[in-house]
Amino acid sequence: MIEHQIQLKASEAFNSLYSASLQPSEISVQKTRKEFEGDYTINVFPFLKISRQSPEDTAVRIGNFITENMPELQSYNVIKGFLNLTIDQSFWIGFIDAEINDDSFGTVQQLSDKPVVIEFSSPNTNKPLHLGHVRNNLIGSSLAEILRASGHRVVKVNLVNDRGIHICKSMLAWQKWFEGKTPEDAQVKGDKLVGDCYVEFDKRLRQEVESLMQQGLEREEAEKKSLLMAEAREMLMHWEANDPKVRKLWANMNGWVYEGFDQTYKRLGIDFDKVYYESDTFLLGKSIVDEGLRNGKLFRKDDGSVWADLTNEGLDEKLLLRADGTSVYMTQDLGTAQLRHDEYDPEKLLYVVGNEQNYHFDVLKLILAKLGRKWADNIIHVSYGMVELPQGKMKSREGTVVDADDLMDQMYITAENMARELGKADELSSKESEKLFETISQGALKFFILRVDPKKNMLFNPEESIDFNGHTGPFIQYTYARIRSLLKKAEERGHLVDNPTDPGEVLPKEIEILKLLYGYPSVIHNAAKDLNPALVAGYAYELSREYNQFYQEVNILREADTMKAVFRLRMSLFTARVIASTMGLLGIDVPEKM
RNA sequence: GGUCGCGUAGCUCAAUUGGAUAGAGCAGCAGCCUUCUAAGCUGCCGGUUCUGGGUUCGAGUCCCGGCGCGAUCACCA
């Protein structure tokens, strides 16, 4: 990479001119800001102590040295302490000619057999997927693609939270108030039906608690005394004891939920290499807790409950087994971590889980370390922010949860209406237009979510539908479709884009695009390093914007000079490929026409 | 209350990890389709980067105090 070569020459310059001993990596080479002349910039301020000269003099001397010793450099200029280097245009043209036929441009061959195991989605089987899950799924799925592109072997796993007290609540509700109802005869998706059961339980439980409170009990007391809760707890014990009747109902209801989830995943374009079920891993978790008890790393209280003492680590005591012997969230997470380690011997174990669980993952790592698992260090919590509504957090009680299926339906309708208004669907068969509306609406939704830094909370306003213009997925898809159309016309007119041509003088706008294209590999690299798909999204947008400006300002097919025309077509082709690649990393399709 | 995180244009987000005059989109206003797709392009408007101090050649970014918002500290997951 040219940045590295500049670093190399710059360190040589400092070392020979000022007898310093700088490593190339100590010199940061940045892209020159647009308002200045040049392609790459070295800031010499940090090195004034070495040069013992003014910023300007230092920059000039280094600039002279580099320009003389690097044939790719055309010229340089100095403004204050900033040394701006201009690369000869032949370098950029050569770059296109060298890379245009490389379909995997930007990606790296697999470096190691040890996989990165990435967990995402991790739904509960008591409610349908909502917007928060959508963010989780999109981040996880995109990160998997980005990591793969940057040379990692990736294993995508899902951990379904299919057992526990909350699942018993929906089961109980179904027995009591939904008996006999199935998704088929209720004409709803299975996950929706089970979700309704859970909501019903919650409603009845609140009624019970309130009536107990009217009899004079404190809330906490009332919750303990609740008969419904007692029944749920009892059901959980029967479940853990393998009671065939409870297990059958459980398998049945979870089956409904999985069918519903599968539809949602499929539409979102999400899939997994392996699905774990908490019901399969909690026993392993329990056995790890037993082991910890035996070797004295954990302790048992008088009521029989088992705890980890983390007071020395500055935290609290943490429950691992209830007094009745049933397990909690942390228990099974110990089990799944162990299982994944044993099965894959992974390079890293990634967990895409919301930032509300930061504490949980700190604790998980500490307990695993306490239990002697050295690989606890390989666990990385990819902590992402919440999706908030204008009123704040989504709350099922207040009915403000944005359902994933509903949202995708709405997006589709918006895309369809807009396309029809613009006359985009006029020449398409109904099948083609359905595909187009789906591509565009999914592109809008996914880009809307992935363009935001995962670490940050983000806002979704259901009142204003997600944009299809401006800084959006459809904008990028449109740019792609435009180029495809352009290339098709070029082919019809007999332009051959396979062979390099000499375009003569290249326009600044063209250099701008070439520089962006050249930078794609490092975009992937950085996105993988920071676990941040937003870097890819930002790049895709910037590239598209630059291209659209170029398209609007400059003649391509209309250019009389064939050499220039072919060069611009080749650049367009390359841009389209890179756009398609970036969108692929985000899980977004690009249409040939729109 | 303890811990962690956040605060940038009316709104939604950026800012090359301490670098040059803080940038985009939306919204608003004014323009551009007999010529390669107008889901596009051009221009205008919009900022005390919550606040007060500090560190240094340089701070939206780092440190300390304050204010505001959120998460968490569950025998929920």
XYZ file of C-alpha atoms (C1' of nucleotides) in Angstrom:
671
model
C 0.000 0.000 0.000
C 1.151 3.465 -0.899
C 0.611 4.777 2.658
C 3.079 2.210 3.916
C 5.613 3.158 1.304
C 5.276 6.787 2.330
C 5.778 5.838 5.970
C 8.866 3.912 4.995
C 10.379 6.771 3.014
C 9.446 9.313 5.664
C 11.190 7.349 8.387
C 14.208 7.005 6.117
C 14.118 10.757 5.617
C 14.029 11.539 9.333
C 16.669 8.980 10.123
C 19.131 10.125 7.509
C 18.466 13.891 7.684
C 18.237 14.180 11.466
C 19.948 10.950 12.535
C 16.782 9.899 14.303
C 15.631 6.319 14.807
C 11.972 6.416 13.869
C 10.026 3.304 12.978
C 7.772 3.673 9.906
C 4.754 2.901 12.080
C 5.460 5.951 14.226
C 4.659 8.250 11.325
C 0.988 8.652 10.618
C 0.035 9.163 7.007
C -3.448 10.554 6.521
C -5.539 11.350 3.509
C -5.247 15.009 2.629
C -8.366 16.984 3.428
C -10.324 17.930 0.345
C -9.792 21.667 0.616
C -6.024 21.276 0.198
C -3.935 20.157 -2.730
C -2.464 16.696 -2.367
C -3.367 13.062 -1.731
C -1.640 12.130 1.511
C -0.496 14.246 4.404
C 2.187 13.916 7.036
C 1.900 16.145 10.057
C 5.410 17.039 11.162
C 4.510 18.699 14.471
C 5.240 15.566 16.511
C 8.766 15.448 15.095
C 9.942 18.999 15.764
C 11.831 17.806 18.807
C 13.820 15.564 16.504
C 14.362 18.073 13.699
C 14.959 21.121 15.924
C 13.748 23.244 13.024
C 10.575 25.168 12.275
C 7.570 23.117 11.146
C 7.864 24.557 7.633
C 11.582 23.832 7.262
C 11.161 20.333 8.583
C 8.292 19.606 6.237
C 10.173 20.956 3.222
C 13.269 18.887 3.909
C 11.248 15.711 4.412
C 9.147 16.555 1.357
C 12.257 16.955 -0.790
C 13.700 13.690 0.405
C 10.538 11.683 -0.183
C 9.836 13.198 -3.594
C 13.340 12.439 -4.763
C 13.250 8.877 -3.498
C 9.768 7.814 -4.449
C 8.968 7.635 -8.161
C 5.203 7.529 -7.499
C 5.338 11.005 -6.015
C 4.650 13.853 -8.344
C 5.004 16.863 -6.060
C 4.500 18.209 -2.579
C 3.423 21.377 -0.816
C 3.746 22.605 2.735
C 1.180 24.516 4.748
C 2.231 25.216 8.314
C 3.363 21.867 9.673
C 1.456 19.854 7.134
C 3.343 18.142 4.360
C 0.939 17.359 1.525
C 2.117 14.799 -1.010
C 0.671 14.422 -4.479
C 0.820 11.037 -6.160
C 1.368 10.877 -9.905
C -1.845 10.085 -11.770
C -0.174 7.163 -13.544
C -0.158 5.404 -10.192
C -3.943 5.551 -9.917
C -4.468 4.487 -13.494
C -2.070 1.602 -12.988
C -3.983 0.594 -9.906
C -7.247 0.274 -11.799
C -5.647 -1.702 -14.601
C -4.053 -4.065 -12.099
C -7.070 -4.701 -9.888
C -10.124 -4.372 -12.081
C -10.276 -8.094 -12.835
C -9.795 -9.193 -9.237
C -13.265 -10.180 -8.081
C -12.144 -10.444 -4.496
C -10.542 -6.995 -4.421
C -10.405 -5.745 -0.861
C -10.720 -9.116 0.815
C -7.983 -11.215 2.356
C -7.336 -14.950 2.124
C -8.081 -16.988 5.248
C -5.176 -16.603 7.636
C -5.858 -19.229 10.294
C -7.892 -22.375 10.819
C -8.889 -21.288 14.286
C -12.321 -19.767 13.888
C -13.890 -16.682 15.298
C -17.141 -17.876 16.837
C -19.739 -15.133 16.763
C -23.000 -15.381 18.642
C -25.863 -13.134 17.728
C -29.641 -12.941 17.680
C -30.162 -15.028 20.835
C -33.931 -14.723 21.030
C -36.300 -15.838 23.776
C -39.007 -18.222 22.710
C -41.669 -16.255 24.531
C -41.918 -13.259 22.244
C -41.602 -12.361 18.570
C -38.549 -10.571 17.226
C -38.612 -6.787 17.462
C -36.537 -3.876 16.241
C -33.886 -4.450 18.908
C -33.375 -7.985 17.618
C -33.186 -6.621 14.104
C -30.260 -4.414 15.073
C -28.616 -7.332 16.808
C -29.090 -9.645 13.826
C -27.856 -7.124 11.308
C -24.771 -6.215 13.300
C -23.913 -9.845 13.964
C -24.489 -11.006 10.441
C -22.567 -8.112 8.934
C -19.655 -8.535 11.320
C -19.444 -12.170 10.306
C -19.114 -11.108 6.662
C -16.577 -8.418 7.469
C -14.455 -10.761 9.556
C -14.559 -13.359 6.825
C -13.496 -10.767 4.259
C -10.561 -9.804 6.435
C -9.187 -13.319 6.561
C -10.896 -15.038 9.476
C -12.694 -18.320 9.516
C -16.086 -17.456 10.984
C -18.664 -19.630 12.690
C -22.056 -17.984 13.186
C -23.969 -19.326 16.140
C -27.316 -18.597 17.682
C -28.205 -19.354 21.265
C -31.900 -19.819 21.721
C -33.134 -19.044 25.155
C -35.749 -21.773 25.146
C -36.123 -22.601 28.823
C -36.558 -20.891 32.116
C -39.261 -19.341 34.188
C -40.382 -16.931 31.483
C -41.027 -19.783 29.062
C -43.104 -21.534 31.713
C -45.210 -18.410 31.986
C -46.347 -18.614 28.364
C -46.899 -22.357 28.695
C -49.059 -21.873 31.732
C -50.998 -19.119 30.026
C -51.658 -21.328 27.025
C -52.930 -24.152 29.257
C -55.192 -21.864 31.194
C -56.550 -19.457 28.608
C -55.551 -20.618 25.133
C -56.090 -24.359 25.438
C -56.435 -25.997 22.051
C -55.463 -22.929 20.057
C -52.805 -23.460 17.381
C -51.184 -21.058 14.937
C -53.016 -22.816 12.119
C -56.521 -22.256 13.406
C -55.701 -18.869 14.884
C -54.185 -17.837 11.522
C -51.139 -16.232 13.130
C -47.415 -16.871 13.104
C -46.431 -19.237 15.881
C -44.133 -16.766 17.585
C -46.961 -14.239 17.683
C -49.361 -16.699 19.321
C -46.866 -17.634 22.017
C -46.079 -13.960 22.513
C -49.774 -13.353 23.132
C -49.732 -16.079 25.780
C -46.855 -14.384 27.546
C -48.561 -11.010 27.472
C -51.730 -12.600 28.852
C -49.810 -14.144 31.717
C -48.211 -10.844 32.525
C -51.594 -9.127 32.527
C -53.211 -11.701 34.825
C -50.232 -11.713 37.127
C -50.434 -7.964 37.553
C -54.136 -8.235 38.326
C -53.421 -10.865 40.948
C -50.627 -8.859 42.512
C -52.767 -5.758 42.640
C -55.622 -7.526 44.309
C -53.222 -8.973 46.865
C -51.893 -5.482 47.452
C -55.423 -4.258 48.066
C -55.580 -6.807 50.839
C -52.731 -4.922 52.430
C -49.616 -6.695 51.169
C -46.510 -4.875 50.001
C -45.721 -5.351 46.322
C -42.715 -7.543 46.975
C -44.731 -9.717 49.350
C -47.610 -9.922 46.908
C -45.299 -11.063 44.125
C -43.973 -13.811 46.353
C -47.461 -14.925 47.375
C -48.828 -14.971 43.843
C -50.422 -18.279 42.950
C -49.657 -17.826 39.270
C -45.971 -17.361 40.003
C -46.035 -20.418 42.245
C -47.506 -22.440 39.432
C -44.877 -21.165 37.025
C -42.085 -22.064 39.418
C -43.571 -25.488 39.919
C -43.746 -25.980 36.188
C -40.094 -25.050 35.855
C -39.162 -27.717 38.396
C -41.198 -30.278 36.520
C -39.503 -29.193 33.342
C -36.039 -29.606 34.844
C -37.131 -32.993 36.192
C -38.029 -34.043 32.650
C -41.756 -34.406 33.286
C -43.013 -35.821 29.938
C -46.241 -33.824 29.918
C -44.525 -30.515 30.520
C -41.781 -31.370 28.057
C -44.284 -32.227 25.375
C -46.149 -28.965 25.711
C -42.815 -27.148 25.758
C -41.537 -28.834 22.596
C -44.819 -28.146 20.891
C -44.974 -24.446 21.691
C -41.312 -23.852 20.951
C -41.845 -25.557 17.596
C -44.430 -22.923 16.745
C -42.033 -20.180 17.701
C -39.195 -21.583 15.591
C -41.400 -21.699 12.530
C -42.207 -18.044 13.056
C -38.586 -17.080 13.677
C -37.463 -18.922 10.567
C -39.725 -16.794 8.412
C -38.400 -13.604 9.944
C -34.763 -14.694 9.670
C -35.236 -15.743 6.090
C -36.710 -12.435 5.085
C -33.911 -10.569 6.854
C -31.327 -12.768 5.132
C -29.959 -14.129 8.409
C -28.631 -17.661 8.872
C -26.466 -19.593 11.289
C -23.899 -22.345 11.097
C -25.033 -23.737 14.402
C -27.919 -23.195 16.778
C -27.483 -23.835 20.472
C -30.390 -24.299 22.815
C -30.141 -23.293 26.390
C -32.006 -26.465 27.267
C -28.986 -28.398 25.971
C -26.328 -26.367 27.740
C -27.696 -25.556 31.178
C -26.767 -29.015 32.519
C -23.165 -28.487 31.450
C -23.361 -25.163 33.250
C -24.580 -26.900 36.361
C -21.740 -29.394 36.193
C -19.243 -26.554 35.938
C -20.805 -25.044 39.036
C -20.485 -28.416 40.812
C -16.838 -28.565 39.852
C -16.346 -25.066 41.242
C -18.024 -26.100 44.487
C -15.791 -29.153 44.828
C -12.572 -27.242 44.365
C -13.731 -24.442 46.625
C -13.904 -21.676 44.013
C -17.647 -21.290 44.647
C -19.656 -21.565 47.847
C -23.058 -22.736 49.077
C -25.310 -20.746 51.372
C -27.445 -22.216 54.169
C -30.569 -22.273 52.004
C -28.684 -24.424 49.469
C -28.141 -21.744 46.823
C -24.729 -21.569 45.158
C -22.755 -18.347 44.670
C -19.563 -16.927 43.266
C -17.836 -14.438 45.529
C -16.519 -11.584 43.410
C -15.975 -9.087 46.228
C -12.198 -9.306 45.753
C -12.717 -8.291 42.132
C -14.649 -5.247 43.267
C -18.056 -6.708 42.436
C -20.734 -8.492 44.394
C -21.712 -12.038 45.127
C -23.405 -13.629 42.146
C -26.049 -16.358 42.236
C -25.390 -19.447 40.120
C -27.956 -21.959 41.404
C -31.210 -21.243 43.190
C -32.032 -22.921 46.511
C -34.349 -25.299 44.695
C -31.434 -26.316 42.488
C -32.697 -24.739 39.267
C -30.289 -22.744 37.164
C -30.191 -19.099 36.154
C -29.013 -17.173 33.095
C -25.389 -17.087 34.202
C -25.341 -20.831 34.817
C -26.178 -21.729 31.276
C -23.846 -19.070 29.874
C -20.966 -20.805 31.640
C -22.071 -24.006 29.943
C -22.376 -22.565 26.444
C -19.006 -20.825 26.689
C -17.374 -24.091 27.718
C -19.149 -25.984 24.973
C -18.035 -23.550 22.297
C -14.498 -23.617 23.538
C -14.440 -27.427 23.479
C -16.070 -27.677 20.072
C -14.124 -25.029 18.162
C -10.994 -24.051 20.063
C -11.729 -20.553 18.777
C -9.382 -17.676 18.222
C -12.057 -15.392 19.670
C -15.523 -15.863 21.105
C -17.708 -12.926 20.130
C -21.049 -12.193 21.761
C -23.242 -9.643 20.047
C -25.387 -8.633 22.989
C -26.917 -5.311 24.047
C -25.017 -2.914 26.294
C -27.556 -3.415 29.050
C -25.663 -6.637 29.682
C -22.199 -5.146 30.068
C -22.183 -6.127 33.721
C -23.276 -9.678 32.940
C -20.316 -10.186 30.614
C -17.843 -8.707 33.055
C -19.134 -11.216 35.575
C -19.097 -14.107 33.094
C -15.455 -13.507 32.262
C -14.491 -13.136 35.924
C -16.230 -16.343 36.953
C -14.691 -18.301 34.091
C -11.271 -16.944 35.033
C -11.933 -17.821 38.658
C -12.746 -21.352 37.564
C -9.382 -21.571 35.841
C -10.488 -21.067 32.234
C -7.589 -19.184 30.679
C -9.529 -18.736 27.456
C -11.899 -16.377 29.259
C -9.687 -13.640 27.796
C -10.811 -14.597 24.304
C -14.373 -13.667 25.089
C -15.334 -10.348 23.544
C -18.659 -8.772 24.291
C -19.667 -6.859 21.164
C -21.801 -4.444 23.109
C -24.260 -2.499 21.009
C -26.589 0.338 21.949
C -30.331 0.261 22.299
C -32.788 1.291 19.633
C -34.896 3.957 21.282
C -38.224 5.447 20.336
C -39.075 9.129 20.760
C -40.741 8.218 24.077
C -37.689 6.224 25.179
C -37.240 2.498 25.444
C -39.607 0.074 23.753
C -42.037 -1.359 26.282
C -44.300 -4.293 25.567
C -46.702 -3.221 28.315
C -47.263 0.111 26.641
C -47.539 -1.518 23.243
C -44.622 0.488 21.860
C -42.611 -2.508 20.697
C -41.787 -2.260 16.995
C -42.378 -5.745 15.644
C -39.814 -6.945 13.095
C -42.336 -8.458 10.671
C -44.635 -5.430 10.813
C -41.716 -3.109 10.210
C -40.555 -5.035 7.145
C -44.138 -5.028 5.799
C -44.406 -1.286 6.259
C -41.080 -0.669 4.597
C -42.188 -2.776 1.666
C -45.384 -0.792 1.233
C -43.499 2.488 1.379
C -41.011 1.256 -1.208
C -43.813 0.104 -3.458
C -45.743 3.373 -3.226
C -42.669 5.411 -3.925
C -41.612 3.258 -6.866
C -45.072 3.422 -8.418
C -45.193 7.191 -8.039
C -41.878 7.446 -9.816
C -43.011 5.038 -12.492
C -40.171 2.670 -11.720
C -42.298 -0.443 -11.888
C -44.021 0.343 -15.164
C -42.002 -1.993 -17.316
C -41.593 -4.767 -14.777
C -43.561 -7.958 -14.389
C -45.313 -8.301 -11.061
C -42.712 -10.804 -9.958
C -39.857 -8.503 -10.880
C -41.417 -5.537 -9.157
C -42.070 -7.520 -5.972
C -38.424 -8.478 -5.924
C -37.392 -4.876 -6.494
C -39.611 -3.500 -3.696
C -38.238 -6.099 -1.323
C -34.632 -5.339 -2.280
C -35.107 -1.626 -1.819
C -37.079 -1.780 1.410
C -34.602 -4.201 2.957
C -31.754 -2.002 1.758
C -33.317 1.039 3.372
C -33.915 -0.730 6.680
C -30.539 -2.408 6.908
C -28.571 0.660 5.924
C -30.555 2.823 8.336
C -29.468 0.562 11.183
C -25.953 -0.335 10.119
C -24.805 3.160 9.313
C -24.838 4.000 13.016
C -21.879 3.085 15.196
C -23.000 -0.129 16.971
C -21.763 1.096 20.335
C -24.152 4.016 20.348
C -27.814 4.125 21.167
C -29.877 5.096 18.181
C -33.298 6.536 17.632
C -36.110 5.199 15.519
C -39.174 7.323 14.958
C -42.110 5.188 13.806
C -44.047 8.341 12.846
C -41.557 9.226 10.131
C -40.950 6.308 7.827
C -37.326 5.472 7.067
C -35.958 7.595 4.236
C -35.324 6.377 0.708
C -33.482 9.509 -0.388
C -30.178 11.024 0.638
C -27.900 9.205 3.025
C -29.660 5.874 2.594
C -29.414 2.355 1.257
C -31.565 3.042 -1.817
C -29.260 5.939 -2.743
C -26.387 3.482 -2.974
C -28.503 0.859 -4.731
C -29.562 3.510 -7.220
C -25.959 4.422 -7.934
C -25.219 0.786 -8.625
C -28.222 0.338 -10.915
C -27.289 3.467 -12.811
C -23.810 2.160 -13.506
C -25.183 -1.208 -14.604
C -27.442 0.538 -17.059
C -24.578 2.657 -18.301
C -22.398 -0.399 -18.877
C -25.174 -2.147 -20.718
C -25.528 0.787 -23.090
C -21.767 0.868 -23.542
C -21.783 -2.758 -24.544
C -24.580 -2.156 -27.053
C -22.521 0.599 -28.610
C -19.538 -1.682 -28.907
C -17.250 -0.170 -26.271
C -14.731 -2.724 -25.051
C -13.956 -2.217 -21.392
C -11.668 -5.219 -20.985
C -8.466 -3.541 -22.069
C -6.632 -0.624 -20.478
C -6.547 2.690 -22.296
C -4.576 5.856 -21.842
C -7.056 8.569 -20.853
C -4.528 11.406 -21.034
C -5.109 14.063 -18.384
C -7.359 12.761 -15.585
C -9.903 15.013 -13.873
C -9.689 15.811 -10.134
C -13.075 14.172 -9.598
C -11.782 11.002 -11.194
C -8.715 10.993 -8.977
C -11.052 11.412 -6.025
C -12.958 8.271 -6.960
C -9.803 6.317 -7.728
C -8.384 7.191 -4.323
C -11.562 6.006 -2.648
C -11.495 2.733 -4.548
C -7.869 2.282 -3.653
C -8.733 2.661 0.012
C -11.347 -0.102 0.094
C -9.079 -2.840 1.491
C -8.154 -0.717 4.473
C -11.832 0.069 5.083
C -12.513 -3.646 5.469
C -9.469 -4.016 7.647
C -10.524 -1.213 9.976
C -14.136 -2.370 10.144
C -12.929 -5.819 11.212
C -10.473 -4.400 13.727
C -13.082 -2.131 15.326
C -15.950 -4.597 14.839
C -17.854 -1.770 13.220
C -20.002 -2.218 10.080
C -20.776 1.516 10.127
C -17.320 2.136 8.664
C -18.278 0.078 5.624
C -21.642 1.829 5.384
C -20.015 5.250 5.576
C -17.540 4.325 2.892
C -20.228 2.931 0.576
C -22.137 6.185 0.908
C -19.128 8.376 0.281
C -18.142 6.394 -2.792
C -21.669 6.575 -4.175
C -21.910 10.293 -3.531
C -18.620 10.979 -5.289
C -19.656 8.830 -8.197
C -23.023 10.533 -8.552
C -21.325 13.922 -8.664
C -18.944 12.628 -11.296
C -21.808 11.107 -13.282
C -23.695 14.373 -13.218
C -20.735 16.582 -14.150
C -18.826 14.492 -16.639
C -19.728 12.869 -19.922
C -19.030 9.175 -20.048
C -20.729 7.588 -23.058
C -21.074 11.009 -24.639
C -17.349 11.627 -24.404
C -15.954 11.949 -27.934
C -12.457 10.748 -27.046
C -12.888 6.965 -27.012
C -9.827 6.426 -24.835
C -11.292 8.696 -22.184
C -14.746 7.144 -22.532
C -13.413 3.635 -22.039
C -11.343 4.735 -19.078
C -14.418 6.237 -17.426
C -16.405 3.107 -18.148
C -13.731 0.981 -16.555
C -13.733 3.219 -13.528
C -17.514 2.959 -13.373
C -17.355 -0.807 -13.619
C -14.854 -0.952 -10.798
C -17.015 1.369 -8.697
C -20.046 -0.833 -9.246
C -18.086 -3.882 -8.143
C -16.882 -2.219 -4.993
C -20.359 -0.919 -4.204
C -21.784 -4.418 -4.621
C -19.050 -5.755 -2.360
C -19.665 -3.194 0.398
C -23.374 -3.841 0.288
C -22.695 -7.560 0.442
C -20.773 -6.999 3.656
C -23.844 -5.249 5.027
C -26.189 -8.000 3.869
C -27.843 -5.745 1.299
C -28.676 -6.722 -2.276
C -28.144 -4.420 -5.238
C -30.649 -4.281 -8.115
C -29.647 -4.265 -11.774
C -32.381 -1.754 -12.469
C -34.357 0.629 -10.311
C -26.911 5.921 46.331
C -22.507 2.751 43.798
C -20.714 1.440 38.894
C -20.656 2.082 33.580
C -22.014 4.906 29.255
C -23.766 9.146 26.597
C -24.419 14.813 25.608
C -22.043 17.737 18.227
C -26.947 22.190 13.370
C -34.445 22.200 14.404
C -34.119 16.351 13.651
C -31.008 11.749 12.477
C -25.906 10.724 12.225
C -20.166 11.701 10.891
C -15.502 13.630 12.267
C -9.122 9.351 9.597
C -8.670 7.667 17.328
C -4.927 14.520 19.707
C -4.312 17.677 13.799
C -5.650 22.222 9.111
C -11.656 26.481 8.420
C -16.362 20.459 12.946
C -18.897 17.509 7.943
C -23.300 14.657 5.556
C -28.509 13.582 5.111
C -33.500 15.093 6.456
C -36.537 19.369 7.172
C -36.724 24.834 4.909
C -35.531 28.163 0.652
C -33.702 28.866 -4.696
C -32.269 26.347 -9.165
C -31.098 21.857 -12.947
C -34.611 16.642 -16.912
C -35.439 17.534 -26.091
C -28.400 14.581 -24.068
C -25.460 8.186 -20.146
C -31.872 6.480 -14.855
C -34.126 13.434 -11.308
C -34.658 7.392 -5.637
C -29.947 12.159 -8.869
C -27.104 17.042 -9.049
C -25.986 22.496 -7.727
C -26.491 26.659 -4.414
C -28.384 29.114 0.222
C -29.780 28.761 5.392
C -28.341 26.366 9.841
C -22.687 25.354 15.395
C -20.456 28.978 22.264
C -19.423 20.564 20.038
C -24.160 20.695 27.636
C -21.121 23.815 31.226
C -16.611 25.558 34.063
C -11.551 24.735 34.619
C -6.866 22.027 33.261
C -3.004 19.424 30.136
C -0.044 21.367 24.922
C 2.415 23.767 19.377
C -2.802 22.057 18.763
C -8.879 19.515 22.322
C -15.547 17.656 19.902
C -11.696 13.871 21.218
C -7.396 13.356 27.084
C -7.803 14.826 32.851
C -10.805 17.149 37.071
C -15.541 19.478 38.792
C -20.758 20.612 37.697
C -25.564 19.887 35.034
C -28.741 16.666 32.159
C -30.123 11.784 30.069
C -29.729 6.415 29.919
C -28.267 1.460 31.454
C -27.087 -1.586 35.461
C -26.467 -3.089 40.594
C -32.794 -9.421 40.212
C -33.308 -16.320 43.082
C -35.744 -11.977 34.836
C -33.108 -13.341 30.643
